[in-house]
PDB file of C-alpha atoms in Angstrom:
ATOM      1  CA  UNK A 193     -36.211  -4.303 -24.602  1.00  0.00           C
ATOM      2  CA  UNK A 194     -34.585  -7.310 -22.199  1.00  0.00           C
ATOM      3  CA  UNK A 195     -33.664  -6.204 -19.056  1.00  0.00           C
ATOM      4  CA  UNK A 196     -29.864  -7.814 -19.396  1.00  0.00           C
ATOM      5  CA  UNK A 197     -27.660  -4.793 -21.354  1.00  0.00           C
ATOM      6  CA  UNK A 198     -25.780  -6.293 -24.234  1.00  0.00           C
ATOM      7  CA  UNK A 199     -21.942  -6.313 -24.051  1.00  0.00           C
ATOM      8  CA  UNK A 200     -20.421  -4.237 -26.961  1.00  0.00           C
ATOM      9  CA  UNK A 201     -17.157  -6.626 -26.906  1.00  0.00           C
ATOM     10  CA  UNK A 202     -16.591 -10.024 -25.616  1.00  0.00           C
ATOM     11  CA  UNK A 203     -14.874 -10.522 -22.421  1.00  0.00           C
ATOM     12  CA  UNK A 204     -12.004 -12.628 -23.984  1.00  0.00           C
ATOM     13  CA  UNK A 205     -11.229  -9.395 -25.522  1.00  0.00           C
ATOM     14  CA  UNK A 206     -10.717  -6.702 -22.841  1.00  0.00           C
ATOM     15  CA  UNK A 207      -7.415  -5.829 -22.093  1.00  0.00           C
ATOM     16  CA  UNK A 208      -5.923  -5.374 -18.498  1.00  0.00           C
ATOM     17  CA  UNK A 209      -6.400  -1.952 -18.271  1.00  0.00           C
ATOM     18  CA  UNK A 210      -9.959  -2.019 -19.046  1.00  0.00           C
ATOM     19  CA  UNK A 211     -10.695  -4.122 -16.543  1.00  0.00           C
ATOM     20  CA  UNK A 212      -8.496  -2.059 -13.812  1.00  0.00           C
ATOM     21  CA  UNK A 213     -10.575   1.090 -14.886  1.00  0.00           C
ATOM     22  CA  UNK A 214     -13.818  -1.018 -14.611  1.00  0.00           C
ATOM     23  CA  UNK A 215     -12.651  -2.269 -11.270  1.00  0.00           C
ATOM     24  CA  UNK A 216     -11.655   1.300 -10.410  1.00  0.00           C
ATOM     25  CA  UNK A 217     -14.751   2.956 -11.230  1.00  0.00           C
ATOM     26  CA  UNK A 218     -16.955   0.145  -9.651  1.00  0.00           C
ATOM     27  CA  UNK A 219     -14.767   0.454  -5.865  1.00  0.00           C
ATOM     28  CA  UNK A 220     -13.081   4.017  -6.411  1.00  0.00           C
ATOM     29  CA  UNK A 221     -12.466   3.540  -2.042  1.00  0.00           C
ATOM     30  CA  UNK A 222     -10.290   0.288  -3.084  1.00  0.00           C
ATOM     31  CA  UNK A 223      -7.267   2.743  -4.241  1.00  0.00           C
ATOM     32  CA  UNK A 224      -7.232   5.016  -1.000  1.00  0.00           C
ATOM     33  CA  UNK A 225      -7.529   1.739   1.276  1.00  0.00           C
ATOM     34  CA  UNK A 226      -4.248   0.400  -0.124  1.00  0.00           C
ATOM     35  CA  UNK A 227      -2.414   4.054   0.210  1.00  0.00           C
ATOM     36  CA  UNK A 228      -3.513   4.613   3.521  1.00  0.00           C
ATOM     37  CA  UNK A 229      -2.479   0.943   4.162  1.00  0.00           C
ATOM     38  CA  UNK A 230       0.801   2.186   2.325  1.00  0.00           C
ATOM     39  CA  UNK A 231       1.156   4.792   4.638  1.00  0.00           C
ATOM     40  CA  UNK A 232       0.435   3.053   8.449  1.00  0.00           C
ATOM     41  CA  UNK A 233       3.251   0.740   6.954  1.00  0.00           C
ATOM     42  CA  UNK A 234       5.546   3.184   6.255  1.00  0.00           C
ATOM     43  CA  UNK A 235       4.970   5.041   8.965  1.00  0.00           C
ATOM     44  CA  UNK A 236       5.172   1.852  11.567  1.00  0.00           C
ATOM     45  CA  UNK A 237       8.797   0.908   9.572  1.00  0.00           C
ATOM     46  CA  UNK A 238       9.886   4.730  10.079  1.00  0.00           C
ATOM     47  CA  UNK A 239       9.267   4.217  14.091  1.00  0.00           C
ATOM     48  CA  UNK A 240      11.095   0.404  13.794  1.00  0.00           C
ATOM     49  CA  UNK A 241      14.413   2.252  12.450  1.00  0.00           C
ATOM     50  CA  UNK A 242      14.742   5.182  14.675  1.00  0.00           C
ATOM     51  CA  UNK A 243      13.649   2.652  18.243  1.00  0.00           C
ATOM     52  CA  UNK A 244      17.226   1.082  16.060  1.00  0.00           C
ATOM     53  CA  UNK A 245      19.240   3.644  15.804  1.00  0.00           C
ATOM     54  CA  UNK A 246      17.873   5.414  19.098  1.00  0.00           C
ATOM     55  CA  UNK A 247      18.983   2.048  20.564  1.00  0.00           C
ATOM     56  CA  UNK A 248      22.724   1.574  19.032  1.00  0.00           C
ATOM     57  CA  UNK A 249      23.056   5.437  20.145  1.00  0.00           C
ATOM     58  CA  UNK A 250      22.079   4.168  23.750  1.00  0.00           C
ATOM     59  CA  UNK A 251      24.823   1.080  23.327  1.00  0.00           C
ATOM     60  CA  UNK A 252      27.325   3.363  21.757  1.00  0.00           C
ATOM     61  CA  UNK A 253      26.953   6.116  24.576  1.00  0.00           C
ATOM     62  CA  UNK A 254      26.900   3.516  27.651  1.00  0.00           C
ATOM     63  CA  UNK A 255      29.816   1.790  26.204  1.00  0.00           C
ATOM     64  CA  UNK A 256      31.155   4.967  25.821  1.00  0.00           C
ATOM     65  CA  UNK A 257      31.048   5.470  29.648  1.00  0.00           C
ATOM     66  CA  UNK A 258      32.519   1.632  30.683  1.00  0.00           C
ATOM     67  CA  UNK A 259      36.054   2.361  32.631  1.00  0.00           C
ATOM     68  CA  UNK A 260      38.931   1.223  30.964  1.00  0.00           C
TER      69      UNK A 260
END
């Protein structure tokens, strides 16, 4: 027996989704990495909008206030 395995297919011929599910099976920790990364994002754009609205509130209010 050689020590290389033999391919069953040739590379030419695997499709895209073969090669995800290789890639996925090979680095299963690549998926969560890019949700978690997902989810600091969405969570850091969540805090952007509401300093913005917190901070038109603040405008509104103090102009709100202004004599006259």
């Amino acid at each position: 027996m050689s020590g290389k395995p033999k391919l069953k297919k040739n590379l030419e011929e695997l499709s895209d989704a073969e090669i995800f599910a290789a890639i996925q099976y090979l680095d299963p920790g690549a998926t969560a990495e890019a949700r978690r990364e997902n989810n600091q994002l969405l969570f850091v754009i969540c805090i952007g909008v509401l300093v913005l609205l917190l901070g038109c509130a603040a405008f509104v209010w103090i102009y709100s206030l202004a004599p006259g």
